[in-house]
Amino acid sequence: MRDREKARQKAKELVAQMTLEERASQLRYDAPAIPRLGVPTYNWWNEALHGVARAGVATSFPQAIAMAAAFDEELLKTVGDAVATEGRAKYNEYSRHDDRDIYKGLTFWSPNVNIFRDPRWGRGHETYGEDPYLTSRLGVAYVEGLQGSQDDEYMKTAACAKHFAVHSGPEGVRHEFDAKASKKDMYETYLPAFKNLVQKAHVKEVMCAYNRFEGEPCCGSNRLLMQILRDEWGYKEIVVSDCWAISDFYNKGAHETDPDKQHASAKAVLSGTDVECGDSYASLPEAVKEGLIDEKQIDISLKRLMKARFELGEMDEPSQVSWAQIPYSVVDSKEHRELALRMARESLVLLQNNQSLLPLNKNLKVAVVGPNANDSVMQWGNYNGFPSHTITLLEGI
């Protein structure tokens, strides 16, 4: 296991030197630099659902629901490792040019281990399907691939289990919806994957969901984040909010459980949400002045965040970090493209082959019709990188 105590001590010493305003600023997803303490800018938001996303050319692997159809844990772990390798290579190159913008960090908000129960849910293709057991096994494999060897001093990248919890639609009202599930359904369906990612894969981040659970917004749910996640499962790492989920606490037409930013931010931090994707946490200094939260409570979250940054080697000299030596040439490499092709082939599921239609007879005439017949963009999926070349359905056939 990694030397977590060393990182924890360095985080403790660093946090002790920060002002209240500096502490609050580091709980934002777009944490600014603190030059006097040698803390560089860091943006926590990056995506790697099926390849490094939104940051230029990258190897594009099949969508998560397709990779799940391969039923192959080791292959998915290999994919996760390849994605992390490209993520590190990109980060290394960007850092050399002091480019620390969004989608260029080492904290990937993947995988999505929600359970795909309703085919009408628009984000079901991001998941590993409807089976809690399969989702658990594949989620663990992908996290282990992304985060790298547990024996290395530094993490390769940090993965994130999302969206915690009971987040499987309806998409249109997710900012106001109150999800209610029986205890049996919670512990047999919605929670097993998250528990396994926490206890077996040692996932570095958990993302709380937009919806409410039993009346409370998930990012302010003491039941979910404190009683279940931290107390029952022993989770000691980072909870990150879904983007602008904290503003749903007080925005009109959303959950409206809190009167303003200060109350919402204090509630979220006290419930265990350490870093916010949004802008509400800027009000934390005011919340302290109003007596809604103690500065020591902010420190608890901040120490977790700084510990993670030290564990990633993000604030150390690159020469000390083995992963920092990964060259940019691995991005969209021949080896990774071949791995993506192998994964795509393994994902194919043949339900029936009536009259031996497959393999196609080359003497047959085949019509390829419809708006997606020769469209490459639709094949990229979402939370995607940009492949250097896409073979369309027409071209492939």
Short mmCIF file of C-alpha atoms in Angstrom, two decimals:
data_model
loop_
_atom_site.label_atom_id
_atom_site.label_comp_id
_atom_site.label_asym_id
_atom_site.label_seq_id
_atom_site.Cartn_x
_atom_site.Cartn_y
_atom_site.Cartn_z
CA MET A 1 0.00 0.00 0.00
CA ARG A 2 1.07 3.59 -0.54
CA ASP A 3 2.61 5.68 2.24
CA ARG A 4 -0.58 7.58 3.05
CA GLU A 5 0.78 8.88 6.35
CA LYS A 6 3.50 10.89 4.60
CA ALA A 7 0.94 12.58 2.35
CA ARG A 8 -1.41 13.12 5.29
CA GLN A 9 1.29 14.87 7.33
CA LYS A 10 2.31 17.10 4.42
CA ALA A 11 -1.36 18.04 3.92
CA LYS A 12 -1.81 18.85 7.61
CA GLU A 13 1.24 21.13 7.64
CA LEU A 14 0.15 22.92 4.47
CA VAL A 15 -3.44 23.52 5.60
CA ALA A 16 -2.24 24.99 8.91
CA GLN A 17 -0.58 27.84 6.99
CA MET A 18 -3.67 28.88 5.02
CA THR A 19 -6.04 31.74 5.75
CA LEU A 20 -9.80 31.11 5.87
CA GLU A 21 -10.25 32.57 2.38
CA GLU A 22 -7.45 30.40 1.00
CA ARG A 23 -8.93 27.30 2.63
CA ALA A 24 -12.36 27.98 1.14
CA SER A 25 -10.86 28.58 -2.30
CA GLN A 26 -9.23 25.13 -2.32
CA LEU A 27 -12.61 23.43 -1.86
CA ARG A 28 -13.62 24.62 -5.33
CA TYR A 29 -13.21 22.31 -8.32
CA ASP A 30 -11.22 25.10 -10.01
CA ALA A 31 -8.88 25.67 -7.08
CA PRO A 32 -6.67 28.74 -7.63
CA ALA A 33 -2.95 28.89 -6.93
CA ILE A 34 -1.56 30.03 -3.58
CA PRO A 35 1.86 31.28 -4.71
CA ARG A 36 3.14 32.13 -1.24
CA LEU A 37 2.74 28.49 -0.22
CA GLY A 38 3.87 26.98 -3.51
CA VAL A 39 0.39 25.57 -4.28
CA PRO A 40 -0.29 25.51 -8.04
CA THR A 41 -3.67 25.91 -9.70
CA TYR A 42 -5.59 22.64 -9.90
CA ASN A 43 -8.83 21.78 -11.68
CA TRP A 44 -10.49 18.65 -10.27
CA TRP A 45 -12.85 18.17 -13.23
CA ASN A 46 -11.74 15.60 -15.76
CA GLU A 47 -13.56 12.72 -17.47
CA ALA A 48 -12.50 9.26 -18.61
CA LEU A 49 -15.66 7.24 -19.16
CA HIS A 50 -14.22 5.35 -22.14
CA GLY A 51 -11.00 7.18 -22.86
CA VAL A 52 -9.54 10.54 -21.85
CA ALA A 53 -12.29 13.05 -22.64
CA ARG A 54 -12.53 16.61 -23.86
CA ALA A 55 -8.81 17.31 -24.10
CA GLY A 56 -7.91 16.69 -27.72
CA VAL A 57 -6.99 13.49 -29.53
CA ALA A 58 -7.18 10.33 -27.44
CA THR A 59 -7.83 6.64 -27.95
CA SER A 60 -11.60 6.21 -27.95
CA PHE A 61 -12.74 2.93 -26.43
CA PRO A 62 -16.29 1.57 -26.78
CA GLN A 63 -18.98 3.14 -24.64
CA ALA A 64 -19.22 1.71 -21.11
CA ILE A 65 -22.42 -0.26 -21.76
CA ALA A 66 -20.67 -1.97 -24.69
CA MET A 67 -17.55 -2.79 -22.71
CA ALA A 68 -19.77 -4.33 -20.05
CA ALA A 69 -21.19 -6.69 -22.66
CA ALA A 70 -17.76 -8.30 -22.97
CA PHE A 71 -18.06 -9.66 -19.39
CA ASP A 72 -14.28 -9.42 -19.11
CA GLU A 73 -12.88 -7.83 -15.94
CA GLU A 74 -9.21 -8.19 -16.84
CA LEU A 75 -9.70 -6.66 -20.28
CA LEU A 76 -11.58 -3.71 -18.78
CA LYS A 77 -8.81 -3.24 -16.21
CA THR A 78 -6.32 -3.17 -19.08
CA VAL A 79 -8.43 -0.52 -20.79
CA GLY A 80 -8.49 1.51 -17.57
CA ASP A 81 -4.71 1.29 -17.35
CA ALA A 82 -4.34 2.48 -20.96
CA VAL A 83 -6.72 5.39 -20.32
CA ALA A 84 -4.73 6.37 -17.22
CA THR A 85 -1.48 6.16 -19.19
CA GLU A 86 -2.84 8.61 -21.77
CA GLY A 87 -4.26 10.80 -18.99
CA ARG A 88 -0.85 11.00 -17.31
CA ALA A 89 0.87 11.70 -20.63
CA LYS A 90 -1.52 14.57 -21.34
CA TYR A 91 -1.15 15.95 -17.82
CA ASN A 92 2.64 15.77 -18.07
CA GLU A 93 2.65 17.68 -21.35
CA TYR A 94 0.15 20.32 -20.21
CA SER A 95 2.02 20.87 -16.94
CA ARG A 96 5.27 21.49 -18.79
CA HIS A 97 3.52 24.49 -20.34
CA ASP A 98 1.87 25.46 -17.02
CA ASP A 99 -1.54 24.65 -18.55
CA ARG A 100 -3.76 23.51 -15.66
CA ASP A 101 -7.15 24.23 -17.14
CA ILE A 102 -10.32 22.13 -16.98
CA TYR A 103 -10.09 18.54 -18.33
CA LYS A 104 -6.33 18.53 -17.88
CA GLY A 105 -5.94 17.16 -14.36
CA LEU A 106 -5.44 13.69 -12.88
CA THR A 107 -8.81 13.27 -11.14
CA PHE A 108 -11.16 11.44 -13.49
CA TRP A 109 -14.88 11.46 -12.67
CA SER A 110 -15.36 7.89 -13.85
CA PRO A 111 -16.80 5.23 -13.73
CA ASN A 112 -20.57 5.61 -13.57
CA VAL A 113 -21.82 2.68 -11.47
CA ASN A 114 -25.47 3.65 -11.30
CA ILE A 115 -27.88 0.82 -12.08
CA PHE A 116 -29.59 0.97 -15.49
CA ARG A 117 -33.13 -0.05 -14.52
CA ASP A 118 -35.18 2.05 -16.92
CA PRO A 119 -34.32 2.05 -20.66
CA ARG A 120 -35.78 5.56 -20.93
CA TRP A 121 -32.95 6.95 -18.80
CA GLY A 122 -30.78 9.01 -21.13
CA ARG A 123 -27.49 8.23 -19.40
CA GLY A 124 -27.84 4.47 -19.11
CA HIS A 125 -25.21 3.90 -21.79
CA GLU A 126 -22.62 5.38 -19.39
CA THR A 127 -23.19 2.50 -16.97
CA TYR A 128 -22.34 -1.21 -16.93
CA GLY A 129 -26.01 -2.21 -17.09
CA GLU A 130 -28.77 -3.40 -14.80
CA ASP A 131 -26.92 -6.05 -12.79
CA PRO A 132 -25.50 -4.89 -9.41
CA TYR A 133 -23.04 -7.80 -9.30
CA LEU A 134 -21.63 -7.24 -12.80
CA THR A 135 -21.51 -3.50 -12.22
CA SER A 136 -19.54 -4.07 -9.01
CA ARG A 137 -16.98 -6.38 -10.62
CA LEU A 138 -16.45 -4.20 -13.69
CA GLY A 139 -16.40 -0.98 -11.66
CA VAL A 140 -13.67 -2.38 -9.41
CA ALA A 141 -11.64 -3.46 -12.46
CA TYR A 142 -11.86 -0.05 -14.12
CA VAL A 143 -10.93 1.81 -10.93
CA GLU A 144 -7.93 -0.45 -10.37
CA GLY A 145 -6.83 0.20 -13.94
CA LEU A 146 -7.16 3.96 -13.60
CA GLN A 147 -5.49 4.28 -10.21
CA GLY A 148 -2.52 2.05 -10.88
CA SER A 149 -0.47 -0.24 -8.65
CA GLN A 150 -1.15 -0.02 -4.94
CA ASP A 151 2.58 -0.61 -4.38
CA ASP A 152 3.78 2.54 -6.10
CA GLU A 153 4.49 5.64 -4.00
CA TYR A 154 2.17 7.73 -6.13
CA MET A 155 -1.25 7.09 -7.65
CA LYS A 156 -1.35 6.97 -11.44
CA THR A 157 -4.65 8.86 -11.57
CA ALA A 158 -7.66 9.13 -9.24
CA ALA A 159 -10.99 7.50 -10.14
CA CYS A 160 -14.47 8.49 -8.97
CA ALA A 161 -17.57 6.38 -8.26
CA LYS A 162 -20.68 8.26 -9.34
CA HIS A 163 -23.52 9.24 -8.77
CA PHE A 164 -24.19 8.42 -5.11
CA ALA A 165 -26.97 7.36 -4.85
CA VAL A 166 -30.27 6.15 -6.39
CA HIS A 167 -29.53 8.19 -9.49
CA SER A 168 -31.00 6.40 -12.48
CA GLY A 169 -33.48 8.96 -13.76
CA PRO A 170 -35.87 10.56 -14.36
CA GLU A 171 -33.36 12.89 -15.98
CA GLY A 172 -35.70 15.82 -16.55
CA VAL A 173 -36.47 16.37 -12.86
CA ARG A 174 -33.21 15.22 -11.29
CA HIS A 175 -32.64 18.66 -9.71
CA GLU A 176 -35.89 18.42 -7.72
CA PHE A 177 -36.63 14.68 -7.57
CA ASP A 178 -36.80 12.89 -4.20
CA ALA A 179 -35.74 9.25 -4.64
CA LYS A 180 -37.23 6.76 -2.23
CA ALA A 181 -36.16 3.14 -2.08
CA SER A 182 -36.74 0.34 0.41
CA LYS A 183 -33.83 -0.75 2.59
CA LYS A 184 -33.77 -4.07 0.72
CA ASP A 185 -33.57 -2.33 -2.65
CA MET A 186 -30.88 0.02 -1.41
CA TYR A 187 -28.59 -2.71 -0.11
CA GLU A 188 -29.26 -5.23 -2.88
CA THR A 189 -29.46 -2.94 -5.90
CA TYR A 190 -28.26 0.63 -5.53
CA LEU A 191 -25.40 0.41 -3.02
CA PRO A 192 -23.35 -2.77 -3.73
CA ALA A 193 -21.26 -1.30 -6.54
CA PHE A 194 -20.37 1.78 -4.52
CA LYS A 195 -19.48 -0.35 -1.50
CA ASN A 196 -17.21 -2.57 -3.57
CA LEU A 197 -15.46 0.36 -5.22
CA VAL A 198 -14.84 1.88 -1.79
CA GLN A 199 -13.73 -1.25 0.07
CA LYS A 200 -12.12 -3.35 -2.66
CA ALA A 201 -10.83 -0.87 -5.24
CA HIS A 202 -10.08 1.94 -2.75
CA VAL A 203 -11.60 4.50 -5.10
CA LYS A 204 -10.26 7.99 -4.40
CA GLU A 205 -13.46 9.96 -5.01
CA VAL A 206 -17.20 9.45 -4.70
CA MET A 207 -19.55 11.88 -6.44
CA CYS A 208 -22.83 12.68 -4.73
CA ALA A 209 -25.88 12.88 -6.99
CA TYR A 210 -28.23 15.72 -7.97
CA ASN A 211 -31.42 14.17 -6.64
CA ARG A 212 -32.67 14.04 -3.07
CA PHE A 213 -32.71 10.86 -1.03
CA GLU A 214 -35.36 10.52 1.66
CA GLY A 215 -35.95 14.27 1.58
CA GLU A 216 -32.36 15.51 1.68
CA PRO A 217 -30.21 16.46 -1.35
CA CYS A 218 -27.64 13.68 -1.80
CA CYS A 219 -24.75 16.14 -1.42
CA GLY A 220 -26.19 17.18 1.94
CA SER A 221 -27.41 13.76 3.06
CA ASN A 222 -26.05 12.75 6.45
CA ARG A 223 -27.61 9.32 5.91
CA LEU A 224 -25.76 8.65 2.64
CA LEU A 225 -22.46 10.44 3.14
CA MET A 226 -21.86 10.03 6.85
CA GLN A 227 -23.81 7.02 8.16
CA ILE A 228 -23.46 4.71 5.14
CA LEU A 229 -20.36 5.89 3.25
CA ARG A 230 -18.06 6.95 6.06
CA ASP A 231 -19.35 5.13 9.17
CA GLU A 232 -20.60 1.78 7.77
CA TRP A 233 -18.04 1.43 4.96
CA GLY A 234 -15.10 3.23 6.56
CA TYR A 235 -14.52 5.59 3.64
CA LYS A 236 -11.88 8.23 4.41
CA GLU A 237 -11.36 9.79 1.01
CA ILE A 238 -12.96 12.55 -1.07
CA VAL A 239 -16.60 13.31 -1.82
CA VAL A 240 -17.14 15.64 -4.77
CA SER A 241 -20.45 17.24 -5.71
CA ASP A 242 -22.04 16.81 -9.10
CA CYS A 243 -21.79 20.08 -10.99
CA TRP A 244 -23.82 22.86 -9.44
CA ALA A 245 -25.64 20.35 -7.23
CA ILE A 246 -25.11 22.57 -4.17
CA SER A 247 -26.95 25.46 -5.83
CA ASP A 248 -29.94 23.11 -6.18
CA PHE A 249 -30.29 23.32 -2.38
CA TYR A 250 -31.49 26.94 -2.64
CA ASN A 251 -32.36 27.67 -6.28
CA LYS A 252 -36.02 28.29 -6.99
CA GLY A 253 -37.64 25.33 -8.73
CA ALA A 254 -34.96 22.94 -7.50
CA HIS A 255 -34.83 21.25 -4.07
CA GLU A 256 -35.26 24.51 -2.11
CA THR A 257 -34.17 22.87 1.17
CA ASP A 258 -31.98 25.81 2.22
CA PRO A 259 -32.44 29.60 2.11
CA ASP A 260 -29.11 30.67 0.56
CA LYS A 261 -25.56 29.80 -0.48
CA GLN A 262 -24.15 30.03 3.02
CA HIS A 263 -26.61 27.56 4.54
CA ALA A 264 -26.33 25.19 1.58
CA SER A 265 -22.52 25.23 1.57
CA ALA A 266 -22.28 24.73 5.32
CA LYS A 267 -24.72 21.82 5.17
CA ALA A 268 -22.81 20.16 2.31
CA VAL A 269 -19.41 20.40 4.01
CA LEU A 270 -20.81 19.25 7.37
CA SER A 271 -22.41 16.29 5.57
CA GLY A 272 -19.05 15.33 4.08
CA THR A 273 -18.96 16.90 0.61
CA ASP A 274 -15.34 18.00 0.34
CA VAL A 275 -15.03 19.69 -3.04
CA GLU A 276 -17.73 21.46 -5.02
CA CYS A 277 -18.17 21.52 -8.75
CA GLY A 278 -19.88 24.90 -8.83
CA ASP A 279 -19.53 28.30 -7.18
CA SER A 280 -21.51 28.13 -3.91
CA TYR A 281 -18.49 27.28 -1.70
CA ALA A 282 -17.16 30.81 -2.29
CA SER A 283 -19.64 31.76 0.45
CA LEU A 284 -17.97 29.53 3.09
CA PRO A 285 -16.01 32.40 4.75
CA GLU A 286 -19.33 34.21 5.21
CA ALA A 287 -20.91 31.00 6.54
CA VAL A 288 -18.12 30.83 9.17
CA LYS A 289 -18.78 34.45 10.17
CA GLU A 290 -22.49 33.69 10.50
CA GLY A 291 -21.74 30.74 12.78
CA LEU A 292 -23.16 28.15 10.37
CA ILE A 293 -19.94 26.15 10.28
CA ASP A 294 -16.65 26.08 12.18
CA GLU A 295 -13.37 26.64 10.36
CA LYS A 296 -12.13 23.28 11.73
CA GLN A 297 -14.89 21.53 9.76
CA ILE A 298 -13.57 23.10 6.56
CA ASP A 299 -10.09 21.83 7.49
CA ILE A 300 -11.34 18.22 7.58
CA SER A 301 -12.36 18.40 3.94
CA LEU A 302 -9.32 20.41 2.89
CA LYS A 303 -6.87 17.92 4.40
CA ARG A 304 -8.47 15.13 2.35
CA LEU A 305 -8.06 17.17 -0.83
CA MET A 306 -4.46 18.14 -0.18
CA LYS A 307 -3.56 14.59 0.80
CA ALA A 308 -4.88 13.39 -2.56
CA ARG A 309 -2.85 15.99 -4.43
CA PHE A 310 0.31 14.84 -2.66
CA GLU A 311 -0.56 11.19 -3.35
CA LEU A 312 -0.82 12.02 -7.05
CA GLY A 313 2.57 13.73 -6.93
CA GLU A 314 0.88 16.80 -8.35
CA MET A 315 2.80 19.17 -6.04
CA ASP A 316 6.14 17.35 -6.13
CA GLU A 317 9.00 17.70 -8.57
CA PRO A 318 8.27 15.62 -11.70
CA SER A 319 11.66 13.92 -11.38
CA GLN A 320 10.41 12.28 -8.16
CA VAL A 321 7.25 10.82 -9.72
CA SER A 322 7.56 7.71 -11.89
CA TRP A 323 4.29 8.43 -13.72
CA ALA A 324 5.60 11.87 -14.70
CA GLN A 325 8.04 10.18 -17.07
CA ILE A 326 5.28 8.84 -19.37
CA PRO A 327 5.81 10.45 -22.82
CA TYR A 328 3.07 12.04 -24.94
CA SER A 329 3.77 9.49 -27.69
CA VAL A 330 1.56 6.93 -25.87
CA VAL A 331 -1.53 9.00 -26.71
CA ASP A 332 -3.52 7.38 -29.55
CA SER A 333 -0.68 4.89 -29.97
CA LYS A 334 -0.90 1.85 -32.23
CA GLU A 335 -0.99 -0.40 -29.16
CA HIS A 336 -3.92 1.48 -27.63
CA ARG A 337 -5.87 1.58 -30.90
CA GLU A 338 -5.45 -2.19 -31.19
CA LEU A 339 -6.70 -2.57 -27.61
CA ALA A 340 -9.76 -0.46 -28.47
CA LEU A 341 -10.45 -2.68 -31.49
CA ARG A 342 -10.10 -5.80 -29.36
CA MET A 343 -12.49 -4.36 -26.78
CA ALA A 344 -15.00 -3.50 -29.52
CA ARG A 345 -14.86 -7.02 -30.92
CA GLU A 346 -15.31 -8.56 -27.48
CA SER A 347 -18.31 -6.32 -26.82
CA LEU A 348 -20.32 -7.75 -29.73
CA VAL A 349 -23.25 -9.93 -28.69
CA LEU A 350 -24.88 -12.16 -31.28
CA LEU A 351 -28.44 -12.96 -30.18
CA GLN A 352 -29.46 -14.96 -33.24
CA ASN A 353 -27.90 -15.79 -36.60
CA ASN A 354 -30.97 -16.80 -38.53
CA GLN A 355 -30.28 -18.50 -41.86
CA SER A 356 -26.52 -17.97 -41.32
CA LEU A 357 -26.74 -14.33 -42.34
CA LEU A 358 -23.38 -13.66 -40.70
CA PRO A 359 -20.65 -13.46 -41.77
CA LEU A 360 -21.91 -11.32 -44.64
CA ASN A 361 -21.57 -12.76 -48.11
CA LYS A 362 -19.33 -10.37 -50.04
CA ASN A 363 -21.48 -10.93 -53.13
CA LEU A 364 -24.54 -9.49 -51.39
CA LYS A 365 -25.64 -5.91 -51.95
CA VAL A 366 -26.11 -4.12 -48.64
CA ALA A 367 -28.00 -0.86 -48.13
CA VAL A 368 -26.74 1.37 -45.32
CA VAL A 369 -29.43 3.99 -44.64
CA GLY A 370 -30.41 6.60 -42.11
CA PRO A 371 -28.88 9.80 -40.64
CA ASN A 372 -26.17 7.87 -38.79
CA ALA A 373 -25.05 5.75 -41.75
CA ASN A 374 -21.97 7.85 -42.49
CA ASP A 375 -21.79 10.01 -39.35
CA SER A 376 -18.58 9.67 -37.36
CA VAL A 377 -19.45 12.10 -34.53
CA MET A 378 -22.40 10.07 -33.27
CA GLN A 379 -20.05 7.12 -32.77
CA TRP A 380 -17.93 8.99 -30.25
CA GLY A 381 -20.52 8.66 -27.48
CA ASN A 382 -20.49 11.21 -24.65
CA TYR A 383 -17.77 12.21 -22.19
CA ASN A 384 -15.53 11.38 -25.11
CA GLY A 385 -12.11 12.15 -26.47
CA PHE A 386 -11.50 12.73 -30.16
CA PRO A 387 -10.18 9.74 -32.14
CA SER A 388 -7.69 10.55 -34.86
CA HIS A 389 -9.84 8.59 -37.31
CA THR A 390 -13.33 7.11 -37.12
CA ILE A 391 -14.53 4.25 -39.30
CA THR A 392 -18.22 4.95 -39.96
CA LEU A 393 -20.83 2.23 -40.38
CA LEU A 394 -20.83 2.75 -44.15
CA GLU A 395 -17.05 2.63 -44.39
CA GLY A 396 -16.87 -0.45 -42.15
CA ILE A 397 -19.43 -2.42 -44.12
#
